[in-house]
Coordinates of C-alpha atoms in Angstrom, one line a residue:
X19 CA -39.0 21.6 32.0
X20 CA -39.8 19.4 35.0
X21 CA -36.9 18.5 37.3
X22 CA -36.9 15.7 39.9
X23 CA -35.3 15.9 43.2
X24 CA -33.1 13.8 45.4
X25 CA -34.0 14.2 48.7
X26 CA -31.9 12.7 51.9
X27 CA -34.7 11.5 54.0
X28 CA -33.5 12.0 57.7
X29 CA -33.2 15.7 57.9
X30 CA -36.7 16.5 59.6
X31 CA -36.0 19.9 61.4
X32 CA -37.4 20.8 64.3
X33 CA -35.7 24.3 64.6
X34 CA -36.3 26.8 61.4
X35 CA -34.2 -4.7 65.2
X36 CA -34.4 -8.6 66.2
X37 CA -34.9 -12.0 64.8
X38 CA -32.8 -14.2 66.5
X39 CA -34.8 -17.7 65.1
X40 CA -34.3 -16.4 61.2
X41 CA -35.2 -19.8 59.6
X42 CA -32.9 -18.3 56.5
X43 CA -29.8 -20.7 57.6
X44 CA -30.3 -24.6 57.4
X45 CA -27.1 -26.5 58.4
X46 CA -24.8 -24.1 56.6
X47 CA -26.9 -22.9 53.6
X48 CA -29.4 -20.4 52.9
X49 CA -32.8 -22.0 51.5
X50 CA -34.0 -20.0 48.9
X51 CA -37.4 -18.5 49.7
X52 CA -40.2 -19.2 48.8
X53 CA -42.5 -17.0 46.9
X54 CA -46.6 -17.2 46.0
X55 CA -48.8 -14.9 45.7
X56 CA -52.0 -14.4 47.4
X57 CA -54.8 -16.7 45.4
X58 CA -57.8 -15.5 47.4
X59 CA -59.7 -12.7 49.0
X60 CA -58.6 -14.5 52.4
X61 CA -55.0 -14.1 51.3
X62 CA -55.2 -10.7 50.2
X63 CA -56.2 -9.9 53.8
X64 CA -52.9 -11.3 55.8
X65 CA -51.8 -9.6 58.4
X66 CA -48.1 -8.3 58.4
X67 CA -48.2 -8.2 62.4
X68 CA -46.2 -11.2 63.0
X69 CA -43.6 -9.6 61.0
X70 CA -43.8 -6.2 63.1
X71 CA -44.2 -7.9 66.4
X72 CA -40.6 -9.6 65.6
X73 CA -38.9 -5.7 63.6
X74 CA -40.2 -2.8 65.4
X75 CA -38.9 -3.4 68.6
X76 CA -34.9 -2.8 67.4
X77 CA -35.8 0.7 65.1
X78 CA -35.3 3.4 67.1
X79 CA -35.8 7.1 66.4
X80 CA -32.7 9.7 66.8
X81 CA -32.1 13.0 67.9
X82 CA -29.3 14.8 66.9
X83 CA -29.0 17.9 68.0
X84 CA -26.1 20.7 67.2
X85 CA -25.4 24.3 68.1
X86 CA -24.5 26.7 65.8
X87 CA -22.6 29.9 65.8
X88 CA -24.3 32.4 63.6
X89 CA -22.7 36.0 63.2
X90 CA -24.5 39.1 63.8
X91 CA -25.4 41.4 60.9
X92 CA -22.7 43.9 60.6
X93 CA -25.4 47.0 60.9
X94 CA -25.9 46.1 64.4
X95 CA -22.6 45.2 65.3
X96 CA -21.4 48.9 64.6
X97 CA -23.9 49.8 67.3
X98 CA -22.4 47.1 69.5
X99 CA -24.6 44.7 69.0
X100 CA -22.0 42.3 66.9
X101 CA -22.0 39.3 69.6
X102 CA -22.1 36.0 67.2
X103 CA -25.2 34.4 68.9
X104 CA -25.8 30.1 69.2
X105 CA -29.0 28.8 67.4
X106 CA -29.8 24.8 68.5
X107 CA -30.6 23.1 65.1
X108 CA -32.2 19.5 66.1
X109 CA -32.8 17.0 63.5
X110 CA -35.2 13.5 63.6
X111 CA -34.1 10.2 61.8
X112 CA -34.6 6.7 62.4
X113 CA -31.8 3.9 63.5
X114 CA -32.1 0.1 64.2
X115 CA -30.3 -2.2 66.9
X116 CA -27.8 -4.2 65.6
X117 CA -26.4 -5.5 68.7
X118 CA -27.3 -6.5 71.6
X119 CA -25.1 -4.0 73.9
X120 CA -26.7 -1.1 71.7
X121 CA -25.0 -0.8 68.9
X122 CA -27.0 0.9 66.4
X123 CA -26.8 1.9 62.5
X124 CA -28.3 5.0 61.1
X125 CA -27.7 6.9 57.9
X126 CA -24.8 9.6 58.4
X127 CA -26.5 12.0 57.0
X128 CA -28.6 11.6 60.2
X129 CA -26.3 13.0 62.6
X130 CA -23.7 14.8 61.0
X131 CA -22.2 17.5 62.4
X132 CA -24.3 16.5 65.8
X133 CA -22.7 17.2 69.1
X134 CA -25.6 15.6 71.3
X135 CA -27.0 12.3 70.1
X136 CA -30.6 10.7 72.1
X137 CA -31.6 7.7 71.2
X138 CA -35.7 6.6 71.7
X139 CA -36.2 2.7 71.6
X140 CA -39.5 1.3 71.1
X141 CA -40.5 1.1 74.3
X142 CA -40.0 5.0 75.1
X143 CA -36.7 4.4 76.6
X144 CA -34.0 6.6 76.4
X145 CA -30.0 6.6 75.7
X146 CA -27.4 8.9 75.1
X147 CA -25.0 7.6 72.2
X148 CA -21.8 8.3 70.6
X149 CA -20.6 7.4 66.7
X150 CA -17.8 5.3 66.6
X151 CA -18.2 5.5 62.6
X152 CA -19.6 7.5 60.2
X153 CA -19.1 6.9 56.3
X154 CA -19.8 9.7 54.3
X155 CA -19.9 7.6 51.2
X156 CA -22.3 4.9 52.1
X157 CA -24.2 7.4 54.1
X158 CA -24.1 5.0 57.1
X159 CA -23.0 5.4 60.7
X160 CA -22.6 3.4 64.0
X161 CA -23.5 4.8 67.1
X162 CA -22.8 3.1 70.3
X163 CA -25.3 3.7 73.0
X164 CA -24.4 4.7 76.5
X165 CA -25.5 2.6 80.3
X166 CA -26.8 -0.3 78.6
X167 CA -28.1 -2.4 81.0
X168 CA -29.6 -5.5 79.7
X169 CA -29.8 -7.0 76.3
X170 CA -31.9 -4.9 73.6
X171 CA -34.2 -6.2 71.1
X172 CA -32.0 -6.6 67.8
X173 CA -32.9 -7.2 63.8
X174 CA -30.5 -9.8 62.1
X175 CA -28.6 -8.5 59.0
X176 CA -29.3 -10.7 56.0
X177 CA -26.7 -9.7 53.6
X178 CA -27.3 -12.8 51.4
X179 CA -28.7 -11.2 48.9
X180 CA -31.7 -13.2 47.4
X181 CA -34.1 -10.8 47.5
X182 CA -35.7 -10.4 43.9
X183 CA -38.1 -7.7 42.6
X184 CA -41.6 -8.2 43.3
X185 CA -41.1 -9.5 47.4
X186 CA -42.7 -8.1 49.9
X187 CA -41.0 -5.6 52.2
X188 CA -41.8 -3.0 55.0
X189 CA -40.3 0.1 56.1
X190 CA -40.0 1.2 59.8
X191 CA -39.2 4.5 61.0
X192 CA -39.8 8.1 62.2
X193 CA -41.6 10.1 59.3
X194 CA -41.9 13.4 60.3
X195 CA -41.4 13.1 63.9
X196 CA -44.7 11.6 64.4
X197 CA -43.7 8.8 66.0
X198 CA -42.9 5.0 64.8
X199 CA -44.7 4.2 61.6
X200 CA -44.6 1.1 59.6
X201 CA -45.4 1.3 55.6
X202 CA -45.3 -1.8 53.2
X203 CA -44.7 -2.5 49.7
X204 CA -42.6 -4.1 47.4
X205 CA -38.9 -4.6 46.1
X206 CA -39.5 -2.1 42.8
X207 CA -36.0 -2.3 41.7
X208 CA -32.6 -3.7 42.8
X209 CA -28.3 -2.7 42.1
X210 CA -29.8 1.1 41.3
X211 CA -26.4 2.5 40.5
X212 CA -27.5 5.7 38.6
X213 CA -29.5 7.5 40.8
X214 CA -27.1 10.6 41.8
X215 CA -26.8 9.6 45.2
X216 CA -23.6 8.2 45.8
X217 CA -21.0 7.3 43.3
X218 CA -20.5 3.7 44.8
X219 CA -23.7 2.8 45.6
X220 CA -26.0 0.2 44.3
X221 CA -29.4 1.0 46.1
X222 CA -32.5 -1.1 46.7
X223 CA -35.2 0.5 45.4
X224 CA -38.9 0.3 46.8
X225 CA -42.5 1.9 46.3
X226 CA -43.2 1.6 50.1
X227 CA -43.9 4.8 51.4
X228 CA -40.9 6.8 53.3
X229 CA -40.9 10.5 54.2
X230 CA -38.4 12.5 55.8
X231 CA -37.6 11.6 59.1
X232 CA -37.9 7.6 57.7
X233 CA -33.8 8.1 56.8
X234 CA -31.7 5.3 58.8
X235 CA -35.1 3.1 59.6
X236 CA -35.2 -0.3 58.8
X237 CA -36.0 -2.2 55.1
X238 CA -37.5 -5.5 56.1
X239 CA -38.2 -8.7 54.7
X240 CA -40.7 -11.1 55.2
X241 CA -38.9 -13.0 57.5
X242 CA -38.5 -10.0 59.7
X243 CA -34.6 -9.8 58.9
X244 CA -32.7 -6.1 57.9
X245 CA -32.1 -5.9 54.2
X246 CA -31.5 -2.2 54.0
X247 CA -31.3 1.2 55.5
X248 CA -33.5 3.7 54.2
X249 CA -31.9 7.0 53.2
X250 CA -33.0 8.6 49.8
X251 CA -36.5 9.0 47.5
X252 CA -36.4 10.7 44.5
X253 CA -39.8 13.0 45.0
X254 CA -41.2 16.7 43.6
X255 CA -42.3 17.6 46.5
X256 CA -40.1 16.5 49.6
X257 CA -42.3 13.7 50.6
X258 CA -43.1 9.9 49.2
X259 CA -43.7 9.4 45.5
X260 CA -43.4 6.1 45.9
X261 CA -40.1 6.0 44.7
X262 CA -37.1 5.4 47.8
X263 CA -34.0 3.9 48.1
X264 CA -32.1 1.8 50.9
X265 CA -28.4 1.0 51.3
X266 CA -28.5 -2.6 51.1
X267 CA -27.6 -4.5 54.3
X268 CA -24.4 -6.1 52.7
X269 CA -22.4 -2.8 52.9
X270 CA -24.6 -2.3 56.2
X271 CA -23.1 -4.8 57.7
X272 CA -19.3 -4.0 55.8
X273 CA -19.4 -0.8 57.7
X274 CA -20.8 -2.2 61.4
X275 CA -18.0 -4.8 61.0
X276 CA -14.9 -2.0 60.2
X277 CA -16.6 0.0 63.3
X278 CA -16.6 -3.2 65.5
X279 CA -13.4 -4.2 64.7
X280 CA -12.0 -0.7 65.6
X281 CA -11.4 1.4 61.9
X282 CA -12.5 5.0 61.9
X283 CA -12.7 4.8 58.3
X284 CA -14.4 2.2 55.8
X285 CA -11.3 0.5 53.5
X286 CA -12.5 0.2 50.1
X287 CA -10.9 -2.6 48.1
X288 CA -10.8 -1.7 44.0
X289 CA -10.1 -4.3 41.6
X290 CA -8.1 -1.6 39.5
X291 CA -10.1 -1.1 36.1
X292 CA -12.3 1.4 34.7
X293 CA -14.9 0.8 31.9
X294 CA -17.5 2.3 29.3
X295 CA -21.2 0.8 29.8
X296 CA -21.7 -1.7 26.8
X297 CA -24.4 0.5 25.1
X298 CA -26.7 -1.2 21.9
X299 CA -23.9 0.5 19.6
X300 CA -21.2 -1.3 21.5
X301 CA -22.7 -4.7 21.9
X302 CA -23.6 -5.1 18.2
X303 CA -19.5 -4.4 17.6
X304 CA -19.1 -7.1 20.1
X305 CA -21.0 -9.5 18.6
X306 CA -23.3 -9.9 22.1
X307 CA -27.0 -10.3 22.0
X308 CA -27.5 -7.7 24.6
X309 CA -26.4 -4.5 25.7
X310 CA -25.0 -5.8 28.7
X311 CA -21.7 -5.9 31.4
X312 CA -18.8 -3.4 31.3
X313 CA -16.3 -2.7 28.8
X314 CA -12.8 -2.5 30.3
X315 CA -11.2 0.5 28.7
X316 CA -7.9 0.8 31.3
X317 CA -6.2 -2.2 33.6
X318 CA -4.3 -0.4 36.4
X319 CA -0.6 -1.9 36.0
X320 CA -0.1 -4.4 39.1
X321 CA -3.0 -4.0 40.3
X322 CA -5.4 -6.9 41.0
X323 CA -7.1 -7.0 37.9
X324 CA -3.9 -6.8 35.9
X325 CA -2.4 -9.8 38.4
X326 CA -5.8 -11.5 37.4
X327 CA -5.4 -11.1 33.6
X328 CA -8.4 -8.9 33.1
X329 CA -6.8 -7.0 29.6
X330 CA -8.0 -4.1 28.0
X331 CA -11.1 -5.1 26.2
X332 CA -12.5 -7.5 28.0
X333 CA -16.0 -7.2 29.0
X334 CA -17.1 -8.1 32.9
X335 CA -20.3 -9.3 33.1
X336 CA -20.8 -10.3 36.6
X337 CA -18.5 -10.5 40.4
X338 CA -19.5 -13.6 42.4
X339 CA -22.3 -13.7 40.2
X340 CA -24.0 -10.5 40.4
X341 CA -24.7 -9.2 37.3
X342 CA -22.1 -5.7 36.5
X343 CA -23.7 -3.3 34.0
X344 CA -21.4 0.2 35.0
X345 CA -18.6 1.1 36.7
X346 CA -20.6 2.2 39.7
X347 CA -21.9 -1.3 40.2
X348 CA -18.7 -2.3 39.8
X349 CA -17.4 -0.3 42.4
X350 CA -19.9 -1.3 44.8
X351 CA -19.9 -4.9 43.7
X352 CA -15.9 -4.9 45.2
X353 CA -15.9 -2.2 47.9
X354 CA -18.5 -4.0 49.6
X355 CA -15.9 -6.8 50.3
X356 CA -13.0 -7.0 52.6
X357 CA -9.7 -6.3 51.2
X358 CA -7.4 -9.4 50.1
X359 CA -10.9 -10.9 49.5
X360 CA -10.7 -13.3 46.6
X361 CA -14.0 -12.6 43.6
X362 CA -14.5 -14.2 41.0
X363 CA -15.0 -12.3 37.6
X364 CA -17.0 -13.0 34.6
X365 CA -15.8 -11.7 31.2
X366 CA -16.3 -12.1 27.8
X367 CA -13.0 -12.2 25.9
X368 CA -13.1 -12.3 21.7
X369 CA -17.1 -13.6 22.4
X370 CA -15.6 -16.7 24.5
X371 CA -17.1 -16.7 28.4
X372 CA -13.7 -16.9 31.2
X373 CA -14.0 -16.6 34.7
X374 CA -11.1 -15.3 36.8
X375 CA -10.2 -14.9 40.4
X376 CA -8.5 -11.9 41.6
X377 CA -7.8 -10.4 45.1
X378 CA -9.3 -7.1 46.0
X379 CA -6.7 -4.5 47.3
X380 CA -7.1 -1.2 49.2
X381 CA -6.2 1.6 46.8
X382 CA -2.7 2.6 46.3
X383 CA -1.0 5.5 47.7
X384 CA -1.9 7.9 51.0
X385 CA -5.3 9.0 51.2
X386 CA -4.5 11.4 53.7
X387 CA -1.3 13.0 52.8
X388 CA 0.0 14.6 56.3
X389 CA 2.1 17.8 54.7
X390 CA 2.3 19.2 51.3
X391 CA 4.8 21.3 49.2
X392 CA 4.7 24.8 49.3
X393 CA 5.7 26.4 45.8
X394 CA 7.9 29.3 46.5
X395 CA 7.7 30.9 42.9
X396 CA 6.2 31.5 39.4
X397 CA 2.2 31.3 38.9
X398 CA 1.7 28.7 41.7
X399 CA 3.6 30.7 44.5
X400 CA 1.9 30.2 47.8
X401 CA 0.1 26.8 46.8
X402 CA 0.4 23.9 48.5
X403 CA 0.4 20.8 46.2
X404 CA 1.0 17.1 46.8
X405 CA 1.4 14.3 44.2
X406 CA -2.5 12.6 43.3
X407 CA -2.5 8.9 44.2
X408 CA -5.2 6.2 43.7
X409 CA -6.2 6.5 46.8
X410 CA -6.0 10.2 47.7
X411 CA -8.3 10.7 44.2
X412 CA -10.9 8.2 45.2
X413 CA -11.1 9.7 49.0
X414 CA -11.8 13.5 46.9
X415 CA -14.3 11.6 44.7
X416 CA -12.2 11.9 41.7
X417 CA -10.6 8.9 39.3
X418 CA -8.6 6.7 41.1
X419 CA -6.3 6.5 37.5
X420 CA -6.1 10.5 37.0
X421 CA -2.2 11.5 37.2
X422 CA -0.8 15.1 38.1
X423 CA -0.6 17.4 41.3
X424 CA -4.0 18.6 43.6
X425 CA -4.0 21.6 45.3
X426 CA -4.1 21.1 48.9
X427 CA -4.0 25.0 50.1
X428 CA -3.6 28.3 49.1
X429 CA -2.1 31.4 51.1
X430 CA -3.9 34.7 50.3
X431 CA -1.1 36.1 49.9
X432 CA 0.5 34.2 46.9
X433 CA 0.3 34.8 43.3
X434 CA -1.8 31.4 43.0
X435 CA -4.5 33.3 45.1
X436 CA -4.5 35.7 42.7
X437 CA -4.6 34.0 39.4
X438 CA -7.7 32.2 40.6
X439 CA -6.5 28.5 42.0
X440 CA -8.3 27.0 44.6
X441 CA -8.4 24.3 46.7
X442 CA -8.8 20.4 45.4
X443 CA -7.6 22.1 41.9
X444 CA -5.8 19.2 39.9
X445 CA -2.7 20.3 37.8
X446 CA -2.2 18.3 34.9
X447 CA 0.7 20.1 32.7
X448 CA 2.0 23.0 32.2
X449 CA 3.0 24.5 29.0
X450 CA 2.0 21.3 27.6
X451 CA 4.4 19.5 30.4
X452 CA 2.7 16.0 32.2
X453 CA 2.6 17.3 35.8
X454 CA 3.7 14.4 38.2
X455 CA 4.8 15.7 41.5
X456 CA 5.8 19.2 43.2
X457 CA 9.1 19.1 41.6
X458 CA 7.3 19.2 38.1
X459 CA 5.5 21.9 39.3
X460 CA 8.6 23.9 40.4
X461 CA 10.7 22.9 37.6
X462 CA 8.0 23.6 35.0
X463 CA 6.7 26.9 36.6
X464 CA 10.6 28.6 37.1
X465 CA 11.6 31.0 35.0
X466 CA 9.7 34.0 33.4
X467 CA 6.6 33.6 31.4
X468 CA 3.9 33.3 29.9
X469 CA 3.1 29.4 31.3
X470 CA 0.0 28.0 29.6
X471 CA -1.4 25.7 32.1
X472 CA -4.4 22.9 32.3
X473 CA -6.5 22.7 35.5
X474 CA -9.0 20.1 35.9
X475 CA -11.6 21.4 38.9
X476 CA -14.8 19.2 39.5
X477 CA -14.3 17.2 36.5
X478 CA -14.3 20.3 34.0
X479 CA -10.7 20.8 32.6
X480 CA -9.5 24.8 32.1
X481 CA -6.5 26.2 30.2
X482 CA -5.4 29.4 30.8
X483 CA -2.4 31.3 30.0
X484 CA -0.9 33.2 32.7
X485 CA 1.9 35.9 32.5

C-alpha cells in the first residue's frame, strides 16, 4: 500500500522581508486585488524580479546549532572507556525580517532544542540571535537578533486574508543549504485543516517548489508582502512534490505580536464548542443543500459560546466570514484572535440563517499546574495526579471538555509503576466511579480490591481490573 509522508521542511542536517510602500491600504481599506491572467506570449514572459528585488532582501537563512551528549556503549565502558562524548548536530532553515531592529520569524521546528543560533542576511552579513518565543503548536518562533546597528530590510505581514486559489505566489528560502533560492507557483489550496500537521492549523497550500532547508522562508504575494511561513510538504521522497504548506501570516503575526508584547507563551482564545463535520448523510437530515459548516454537538456551560446562545445543534457555517467546515478550522478560525476579541458567528438554527457575536476567552483552568497529589495507597500509590482542566487538556493536546484526573508522575517505586501507568495517563472512573479530582481518586481506590478502572492514554481508552 503506498503511504505518504509529512515532512517538516527546515531540518537540513549538516552533521550525520520589506515592502514598506504596500499599495494594499487606501485611506483605511484594503482594495481588493486585482487579478488577470496573462493574454499573450509577451505576458507569459514577465519577470517576477521586481517582486524579488523588493522580498529577498529580509529572508535570511539560520543556523542552529546544538550539542549533544551521547553515552558510550556499555562494552567499552567496562574497559574504561564509558566517558559520555558531545556530538555538534547543526541544522539549516530559513527566517524573514519582520522588524526593523531584527526581529525575525522562523518555524520552531527550525531551532528547537538549539543552543547557538547564526543568523545570514542577504547580503552575507552575520548575527547572533536569541528566541524570545517559540510556539510549538503553530510551529513558529521569534528570534531577536543581537548588535543591530542600522535598520534591516523588512517584509510587511499582510494578514488580510484575500488571497484566493489560483494567485500567484513565490517562495524564498534555503533549500538544502545551497544558498538563497526563489521558486514560484501558485495558491493550490487555502484553510487546509486536515493535513496531520497540527491540530489547529489551517495551512496555505502551494505547488511552488520547497525542499528541506525552505522551512521558515518566506510565502509571498504579488505585491511583495508575507502571506505565510513555509514549514511542511507532504512528499514520498523527502523533497518537493509540489505539494507544501505555509502557516498563514495572520497567526504569523498573532505570535510576533504575544512575543513583542512580552508573553512567553501564545494565549489561545476558544469559543467553547465542539462539533461533528456536516457529512452528505448529515446535511440531507438537515435539510441543507450542501455538506457544509459544523455541527455543534456540546456548548461548554458559561463559556462564550453558551453566553452567545450558540445551543446544541446549531450548525456554524462561518467566523467573521470565513467559511468553518471542522473543528480544526474552527479552532484556528478563533485562536488566531486575541482573547476578549468579539467574532461574529454564522449558524444555521432549524434551516433559518442567525448571526451572533460572542467574545473569545482563554481556556479555563491552569495549564500548568505547579504541584500535584501524591496517592499514598491502593493501585495508584506513588502517582502523582492533578484534576484535568480546559486548559491543561488543550496544552497536552487533548479535549478541552474531557473530565477526570491525568497523571502527572510516577515514582518507580509505587504500585502504579508497577501495574503499568504512565505519565499523561487520564483516569476517568474507577469501578465504574466518574473520576473528578485526587480525592475521587483516593476515596475510590481505598480499601481492598479488585478496582476495575478506565484509562484513556493517547486517545485509546483501557479497562483493566487490578487486584
Amino acid at each position: 500500500m503506498k503511504t505518504r509522508s509529512i515532512v517538516l521542511v527546515a531540518a537540513f542536517a549538516l552533521s550525520a522581508c520589506g515592502n514598506p510602500n504596500s499599495s494594499k491600504a487606501q485611506e483605511g481599506e484594503f482594495a481588493q486585488p486585482t487579478r488577470t491572467a496573462p493574454s499573450d506570449a509577451a505576458g507569459m514572459k514577465s519577470s517576477f524580479a521586481p517582486v524579488v528585488r523588493s522580498a529577498a532582501p529580509a529572508v535570511v537563512n539560520i543556523s542552529a546549532r546544538s550539542v549533544q551528549r551521547v553515552q558510550a556503549d556499555p562494552f567499552f565502558q567496562f574497559f574504561g572507556g564509558g566517558i559520555p562524548q558531545a556530538r555538534v548536530a547543526e541544522s539549516v532553515g530559513s527566517g524573514v525580517i519582520v522588524r526593523s531592529d531584527g526581529i525575525v520569524v522562523t518555524n520552531n521546528h527550525v531551532i528547537d532544542g538549539a543552543q547557538q543560533i547564526k543568523v545570514v542576511l542577504n547580503d552575507r552579513r552575520e548575527f547572533p540571535a536569541t528566541v524570545i518565543l517559540a510556539d510549538e503548536r503553530s510551529d513558529i518562533a521569534v528570534l531577536r537578533l543581537e548588535n543591530v546597528s542600522d535598520r534591516l530590510p523588512v517584509l510587511a505581514i499582510d494578514d488580510q486574508e484575500e488571497q484566493q486559489v489560483g494567485d500567484l505566489v513565490l517562495a524564498i528560502g534555503n533549500p538544502f543549504g545551497v544558498g538563497q533560492t526563489v521558486t514560484n507557483g501558485i495558491i493550490s489550496a487555502l484553510n487546509r485543516t486536515e493535513t496531520g500537521i497540527s491540530d489547529s492549523g489551517s495551512f496555505i497550500q502551494t505547488d511552488a517548489a520547497i525542499n528541506p532547508g525552505n522551512s521558515g522562508g518566506a510565502l509571498v504575494d504579488m505585491d511583495g508582502d508575507l502571506i505565510g511561513i513555509n514549514t511542511a510538504i507532504f512528499s514520498r521522497s523527502g523533497s518537493s512534490a509540489g505539494v507544501g504548506f505555509a502557516v498563514p501570516a495572520a497567526m504569523v503575526k498573532r505570535v510576533v505580536d504575544s512575543a513583542l508584547g512580552g508573553a512567553t507563551t501564545v494565549v489561545r482564545p476558544w469559543l467553547g464548542v465542539k462539533g461533528d463535520t456536516v457529512t452528505g448523510d448529515i446535511a440531507g437530515s438537515l435539510g441543507l443543500t450542501r455538506p457544509q459548516g459544523l455541527v455543534v454537538t456540546d456548548v461548554y456551560a458559561n463559556g462564550p459560546a453558551a453566553r452567545a446562545g450558540v445551543r446544541q445543534g446549531d450548525v456554524i457555517t462561518a467566523v467573521d466570514g470565513q467559511e468553518i467546515n471542522d473543528q480544526g478550522g474552527l479552532n484556528y478560525r478563533v485562536g488566531s484572535r486575541n482573547p476578549n476579541d468579539q467574532v461574529q458567528v454564522a449558524i444555521l438554527r432549524d434551516g433559518r440563517p442567525e448571526t451572533l457575536t460572542a467574545r473569545v476567552q482563554p481556556l479555563p483552568g491552569d495549564a500548568d499546574p505547579k504541584q500535584g497529589v501524591t496517592i499514598e495507597a491502593g493501585p495508584f500509590a506513588g502517582a502523582e495526579v492533578v484534576a484535568l482542566n480546559p486548559a491543561l487538556a488543550d496544552r497536552l493536546g487533548g479535549d478541552p471538555f474531557a473530565t477526570g484526573v491525568i497523571v502527572t508522575g510516577v515514582s518507580g517505586r509505587g504500585y502504579a509503576a508497577r501495574a503499568g501507568f504512565r505519565q499523561n495517563d487520564l483516569i476517568v472512573s474507577i469501578n465504574g466511579r466518574a473520576i473528578a479530582s485526587a480525592r475521587d481518586v483516593e476515596t475510590a481506590s481505598s480499601g481492598r480490591g479488585p478496582w476495575e478502572v478506565v484509562v484513556n492514554r493517547g486517545g485509546r481508552q483501557i479497562r483493566g481490573v487490578l487486584r
